[in-house]
PDB file of C-alpha atoms in Angstrom:
ATOM      1  CA  MET N   1       8.568 127.021  -7.834  1.00 90.00           C
ATOM      2  CA  CYS N   2       7.654 124.103  -5.839  1.00 93.00           C
ATOM      3  CA  LEU N   3       4.239 123.958  -3.823  1.00 95.00           C
ATOM      4  CA  GLY N   4       3.570 121.974  -0.606  1.00 95.00           C
ATOM      5  CA  PHE N   5       0.277 121.192  -0.188  1.00 95.00           C
ATOM      6  CA  ASP N   6      -0.436 119.706   3.270  1.00 92.00           C
ATOM      7  CA  GLY N   7      -4.357 118.504   2.951  1.00 88.00           C
ATOM      8  CA  SER N   8      -7.240 117.899   5.412  1.00 85.00           C
ATOM      9  CA  TYR N   9     -10.610 116.542   5.097  1.00 74.00           C
ATOM     10  CA  ASN N  10     -12.885 118.689   7.794  1.00 70.00           C
ATOM     11  CA  GLY N  11     -11.778 119.560  10.749  1.00 67.00           C
ATOM     12  CA  ASP N  12      -8.334 120.420  10.466  1.00 76.00           C
ATOM     13  CA  VAL N  13      -6.675 122.828   7.756  1.00 85.00           C
ATOM     14  CA  THR N  14      -5.710 122.631   4.057  1.00 92.00           C
ATOM     15  CA  ALA N  15      -2.671 124.721   3.222  1.00 94.00           C
ATOM     16  CA  LEU N  16      -0.674 125.479   0.178  1.00 96.00           C
ATOM     17  CA  VAL N  17       2.358 127.177   0.183  1.00 94.00           C
ATOM     18  CA  VAL N  18       5.016 128.219  -2.440  1.00 94.00           C
ATOM     19  CA  ALA N  19       8.688 128.022  -2.281  1.00 92.00           C
ATOM     20  CA  SER N  20      10.916 129.578  -5.016  1.00 88.00           C
ATOM     21  CA  VAL N  21      14.008 127.361  -6.784  1.00 76.00           C
ATOM     22  CA  ALA N  22      15.202 130.260  -9.206  1.00 68.00           C
ATOM     23  CA  ASP N  23      16.657 132.624  -6.031  1.00 60.00           C
ATOM     24  CA  GLN N  24      19.735 132.130  -4.468  1.00 73.00           C
ATOM     25  CA  GLN N  25      17.896 132.519  -1.398  1.00 79.00           C
ATOM     26  CA  PRO N  26      14.484 130.464  -2.111  1.00 85.00           C
ATOM     27  CA  HIS N  27      11.214 132.697  -0.362  1.00 88.00           C
ATOM     28  CA  LEU N  28       8.501 131.068   0.904  1.00 92.00           C
ATOM     29  CA  ASP N  29       4.991 132.215   0.845  1.00 93.00           C
ATOM     30  CA  VAL N  30       1.592 131.139   1.882  1.00 94.00           C
ATOM     31  CA  VAL N  31      -0.497 130.605  -1.363  1.00 96.00           C
ATOM     32  CA  ALA N  32      -3.995 129.394  -0.007  1.00 95.00           C
ATOM     33  CA  VAL N  33      -5.639 128.239   3.275  1.00 93.00           C
ATOM     34  CA  TRP N  34      -8.712 126.565   4.046  1.00 93.00           C
ATOM     35  CA  GLU N  35      -9.580 126.535   7.675  1.00 88.00           C
ATOM     36  CA  ARG N  36     -12.819 125.919   9.636  1.00 84.00           C
ATOM     37  CA  PRO N  37     -14.565 129.073  10.853  1.00 82.00           C
ATOM     38  CA  GLU N  38     -14.721 129.694  14.529  1.00 80.00           C
ATOM     39  CA  HIS N  39     -18.223 128.852  15.706  1.00 84.00           C
ATOM     40  CA  VAL N  40     -19.157 126.276  12.581  1.00 82.00           C
ATOM     41  CA  HIS N  41     -19.056 122.514  13.476  1.00 81.00           C
ATOM     42  CA  SER N  42     -19.752 120.927  10.448  1.00 84.00           C
ATOM     43  CA  TRP N  43     -17.536 122.046   7.528  1.00 86.00           C
ATOM     44  CA  GLU N  44     -15.406 120.260   5.001  1.00 87.00           C
ATOM     45  CA  VAL N  45     -12.757 121.847   2.693  1.00 89.00           C
ATOM     46  CA  PRO N  46     -14.248 122.566  -0.406  1.00 92.00           C
ATOM     47  CA  ILE N  47     -12.151 120.088  -2.577  1.00 93.00           C
ATOM     48  CA  ILE N  48     -13.055 121.592  -5.758  1.00 95.00           C
ATOM     49  CA  GLU N  49     -11.899 125.181  -5.023  1.00 96.00           C
ATOM     50  CA  VAL N  50      -8.548 123.323  -3.422  1.00 95.00           C
ATOM     51  CA  GLU N  51      -7.934 122.004  -6.772  1.00 96.00           C
ATOM     52  CA  ASP N  52      -8.768 124.329  -8.948  1.00 97.00           C
ATOM     53  CA  THR N  53      -6.710 126.870  -6.586  1.00 97.00           C
ATOM     54  CA  ILE N  54      -3.536 124.249  -7.137  1.00 96.00           C
ATOM     55  CA  ARG N  55      -4.133 124.825 -11.157  1.00 97.00           C
ATOM     56  CA  GLU N  56      -3.988 128.254 -10.825  1.00 96.00           C
ATOM     57  CA  ALA N  57      -0.935 128.752  -9.264  1.00 96.00           C
ATOM     58  CA  CYS N  58       0.541 126.006 -12.158  1.00 96.00           C
ATOM     59  CA  ARG N  59      -0.766 128.471 -14.378  1.00 94.00           C
ATOM     60  CA  ARG N  60       0.415 131.179 -12.590  1.00 94.00           C
ATOM     61  CA  TRP N  61       4.092 130.409 -11.818  1.00 92.00           C
ATOM     62  CA  SER N  62       6.462 127.589 -13.285  1.00 91.00           C
ATOM     63  CA  VAL N  63       6.178 125.010 -11.042  1.00 93.00           C
ATOM     64  CA  ARG N  64       8.132 122.141 -11.074  1.00 93.00           C
ATOM     65  CA  GLU N  65       6.388 120.201  -8.289  1.00 94.00           C
ATOM     66  CA  VAL N  66       3.424 119.616  -5.733  1.00 96.00           C
ATOM     67  CA  ALA N  67       4.647 117.700  -3.536  1.00 95.00           C
ATOM     68  CA  CYS N  68       1.418 116.509  -1.332  1.00 93.00           C
ATOM     69  CA  ASP N  69       0.948 113.779   1.258  1.00 87.00           C
ATOM     70  CA  PRO N  70      -1.890 111.207  -0.872  1.00 83.00           C
ATOM     71  CA  PHE N  71      -3.442 110.395   2.248  1.00 85.00           C
ATOM     72  CA  ARG N  72      -7.333 111.075   1.479  1.00 86.00           C
ATOM     73  CA  TRP N  73      -6.059 113.454  -1.316  1.00 91.00           C
ATOM     74  CA  GLY N  74      -5.313 110.665  -4.017  1.00 90.00           C
ATOM     75  CA  ARG N  75      -7.870 111.033  -6.155  1.00 93.00           C
ATOM     76  CA  SER N  76      -7.432 114.575  -6.390  1.00 94.00           C
ATOM     77  CA  MET N  77      -3.679 114.232  -6.996  1.00 94.00           C
ATOM     78  CA  GLN N  78      -4.453 111.236  -9.879  1.00 95.00           C
ATOM     79  CA  LEU N  79      -7.113 114.038 -11.070  1.00 95.00           C
ATOM     80  CA  LEU N  80      -4.462 116.661 -11.377  1.00 96.00           C
ATOM     81  CA  GLU N  81      -1.395 114.343 -12.568  1.00 96.00           C
ATOM     82  CA  GLU N  82      -3.583 113.411 -15.440  1.00 96.00           C
ATOM     83  CA  GLU N  83      -4.265 117.141 -16.299  1.00 96.00           C
ATOM     84  CA  GLY N  84      -0.290 117.063 -16.575  1.00 96.00           C
ATOM     85  CA  LEU N  85       0.418 119.351 -13.565  1.00 97.00           C
ATOM     86  CA  PRO N  86       3.910 117.761 -11.675  1.00 96.00           C
ATOM     87  CA  ILE N  87       2.453 116.041  -8.519  1.00 96.00           C
ATOM     88  CA  VAL N  88       4.627 114.292  -6.621  1.00 93.00           C
ATOM     89  CA  GLU N  89       3.756 112.191  -3.490  1.00 92.00           C
ATOM     90  CA  PHE N  90       5.047 112.990  -0.263  1.00 90.00           C
ATOM     91  CA  PRO N  91       4.136 111.000   2.393  1.00 86.00           C
ATOM     92  CA  GLN N  92       4.183 112.819   5.724  1.00 82.00           C
ATOM     93  CA  SER N  93       6.264 109.759   7.334  1.00 80.00           C
ATOM     94  CA  ALA N  94       9.236 110.431   9.734  1.00 79.00           C
ATOM     95  CA  SER N  95      11.633 109.100   6.929  1.00 80.00           C
ATOM     96  CA  ARG N  96      10.193 111.560   5.111  1.00 85.00           C
ATOM     97  CA  MET N  97       9.780 114.495   7.343  1.00 85.00           C
ATOM     98  CA  THR N  98      12.701 114.194   9.234  1.00 83.00           C
ATOM     99  CA  PRO N  99      15.334 115.107   6.718  1.00 87.00           C
ATOM    100  CA  ALA N 100      12.833 118.104   5.548  1.00 89.00           C
ATOM    101  CA  THR N 101      12.494 119.285   8.793  1.00 86.00           C
ATOM    102  CA  GLN N 102      15.773 119.766   8.886  1.00 86.00           C
ATOM    103  CA  ARG N 103      16.856 121.406   5.784  1.00 87.00           C
ATOM    104  CA  LEU N 104      14.352 123.987   6.660  1.00 86.00           C
ATOM    105  CA  TYR N 105      15.597 124.278  10.506  1.00 85.00           C
ATOM    106  CA  GLU N 106      19.393 124.740   8.834  1.00 86.00           C
ATOM    107  CA  ALA N 107      18.284 127.292   6.127  1.00 85.00           C
ATOM    108  CA  VAL N 108      16.132 129.259   8.809  1.00 86.00           C
ATOM    109  CA  THR N 109      19.198 129.694  11.063  1.00 87.00           C
ATOM    110  CA  THR N 110      21.360 130.760   9.073  1.00 89.00           C
ATOM    111  CA  ARG N 111      19.403 132.997   6.308  1.00 89.00           C
ATOM    112  CA  ALA N 112      19.307 130.847   3.540  1.00 84.00           C
ATOM    113  CA  VAL N 113      15.676 131.160   3.181  1.00 86.00           C
ATOM    114  CA  THR N 114      13.269 134.262   3.197  1.00 82.00           C
ATOM    115  CA  HIS N 115       9.613 134.606   3.733  1.00 89.00           C
ATOM    116  CA  SER N 116       6.696 136.420   3.109  1.00 87.00           C
ATOM    117  CA  GLY N 117       6.201 137.272   7.116  1.00 85.00           C
ATOM    118  CA  ALA N 118       2.355 135.979   6.483  1.00 88.00           C
ATOM    119  CA  PRO N 119       0.917 136.060   9.825  1.00 90.00           C
ATOM    120  CA  LEU N 120      -1.124 132.338   8.993  1.00 86.00           C
ATOM    121  CA  LEU N 121       2.425 131.144   8.437  1.00 88.00           C
ATOM    122  CA  ALA N 122       3.952 132.804  11.176  1.00 87.00           C
ATOM    123  CA  ARG N 123       1.368 131.511  13.503  1.00 88.00           C
ATOM    124  CA  HIS N 124       1.807 127.834  12.513  1.00 85.00           C
ATOM    125  CA  VAL N 125       5.312 127.712  13.145  1.00 84.00           C
ATOM    126  CA  ALA N 126       4.768 129.342  15.896  1.00 80.00           C
ATOM    127  CA  ASN N 127       2.238 126.042  17.598  1.00 84.00           C
ATOM    128  CA  ALA N 128       4.724 123.813  16.151  1.00 81.00           C
ATOM    129  CA  THR N 129       6.789 121.386  18.534  1.00 76.00           C
ATOM    130  CA  LEU N 130       9.656 119.889  17.509  1.00 77.00           C
ATOM    131  CA  LYS N 131       9.310 116.042  18.320  1.00 78.00           C
ATOM    132  CA  VAL N 132      12.028 114.296  18.856  1.00 75.00           C
ATOM    133  CA  ASP N 133      12.518 110.447  18.743  1.00 76.00           C
ATOM    134  CA  GLY N 134      15.021 107.464  17.855  1.00 76.00           C
ATOM    135  CA  ARG N 135      13.802 108.621  14.333  1.00 72.00           C
ATOM    136  CA  GLY N 136      15.018 111.974  14.306  1.00 70.00           C
ATOM    137  CA  GLN N 137      13.266 115.142  14.758  1.00 74.00           C
ATOM    138  CA  ARG N 138      10.154 116.819  12.897  1.00 74.00           C
ATOM    139  CA  LEU N 139       7.259 119.261  13.268  1.00 76.00           C
ATOM    140  CA  SER N 140       4.555 118.238  15.546  1.00 70.00           C
ATOM    141  CA  LYS N 141       1.397 119.415  17.204  1.00 75.00           C
ATOM    142  CA  GLU N 142       1.801 119.794  21.022  1.00 74.00           C
ATOM    143  CA  HIS N 143      -0.242 116.880  21.330  1.00 76.00           C
ATOM    144  CA  LYS N 144      -2.780 114.845  19.303  1.00 77.00           C
ATOM    145  CA  HIS N 145      -5.928 116.851  19.578  1.00 76.00           C
ATOM    146  CA  SER N 146      -4.684 120.127  19.888  1.00 69.00           C
ATOM    147  CA  THR N 147      -6.727 123.025  17.977  1.00 78.00           C
ATOM    148  CA  ARG N 148      -3.442 124.676  17.512  1.00 78.00           C
ATOM    149  CA  ARG N 149      -2.711 124.250  13.608  1.00 84.00           C
ATOM    150  CA  ILE N 150       1.098 123.518  12.176  1.00 79.00           C
ATOM    151  CA  ASP N 151      -0.567 122.788   8.662  1.00 88.00           C
ATOM    152  CA  CYS N 152       1.359 125.861   6.785  1.00 86.00           C
ATOM    153  CA  ALA N 153       4.479 124.921   8.620  1.00 88.00           C
ATOM    154  CA  VAL N 154       4.328 121.374   7.156  1.00 90.00           C
ATOM    155  CA  ALA N 155       3.216 122.590   3.977  1.00 93.00           C
ATOM    156  CA  ALA N 156       6.387 125.017   4.393  1.00 92.00           C
ATOM    157  CA  VAL N 157       8.604 122.194   5.173  1.00 91.00           C
ATOM    158  CA  MET N 158       7.681 119.960   2.050  1.00 92.00           C
ATOM    159  CA  ALA N 159       7.636 122.996  -0.251  1.00 93.00           C
ATOM    160  CA  PHE N 160      11.151 124.037   0.711  1.00 91.00           C
ATOM    161  CA  ASP N 161      12.558 120.692   0.696  1.00 91.00           C
ATOM    162  CA  ARG N 162      11.732 120.134  -2.903  1.00 91.00           C
ATOM    163  CA  ALA N 163      12.633 123.566  -3.768  1.00 89.00           C
ATOM    164  CA  SER N 164      16.243 123.203  -2.239  1.00 85.00           C
ATOM    165  CA  GLN N 165      16.393 119.934  -4.067  1.00 80.00           C
ATOM    166  CA  GLN N 166      16.288 121.366  -7.409  1.00 67.00           C
ATOM    167  CA  GLN N 167      18.436 123.363 -10.206  1.00 61.00           C
ATOM    168  CA  PRO N 168      17.662 126.279 -11.030  1.00 54.00           C
ATOM    169  CA  ASP N 169      16.967 127.059 -14.591  1.00 56.00           C
ATOM    170  CA  PRO N 170      18.322 130.533 -15.732  1.00 52.00           C
ATOM    171  CA  ALA N 171      15.302 131.530 -17.763  1.00 52.00           C
ATOM    172  CA  ASP N 172      13.152 131.274 -14.212  1.00 50.00           C
ATOM    173  CA  TYR N 173      14.731 134.288 -12.795  1.00 47.00           C
ATOM    174  CA  ASP N 174      12.957 136.638 -15.223  1.00 48.00           C
ATOM    175  CA  ILE N 175       9.798 134.889 -14.275  1.00 45.00           C
ATOM    176  CA  LEU N 176      10.338 135.113 -10.868  1.00 46.00           C
ATOM    177  CA  GLN N 177      11.508 138.966 -11.048  1.00 49.00           C
ATOM    178  CA  SER N 178       7.752 139.419 -12.244  1.00 49.00           C
ATOM    179  CA  VAL N 179       5.579 137.672  -9.052  1.00 49.00           C
ATOM    180  CA  TRP N 180       7.797 138.909  -6.451  1.00 45.00           C
TER     181      TRP N 180
END
């Protein structure tokens, strides 16, 4: 399994998505989401809870990588890496997100990936727009201040990208059968 982590500090959404490596057809699912409740104006992401959820996911599955953008989460990722978790920096730059978005797009259009049908993931994918510029195409919000969140979709792109570049270990097949 590979985890994709898109973290925020307060007003946005923090999402953790898992992608299987062992299947011939990778599978995506939402692990956890932290989102400011409606009608609450002052809210911060519960950092310790997020860190604990990442730890638990790594205990639950054989996680090869936890891909994350270190922006605002560098200390947490450093701490988790020191504990032995397989943290991999995945800055959400155009040079990184463009090919990752393309890989997931191709997998979706050729039905080479499945997903759990999680309503939150579906909503975030539907909220995303495709930004196209000289550097290629990648997911984006409809505009900078949009309240239509896309964080689960971004985490899915990250998780799928890292999972699609892993070689399956035959021992993982038995583990995968027991968790899905």
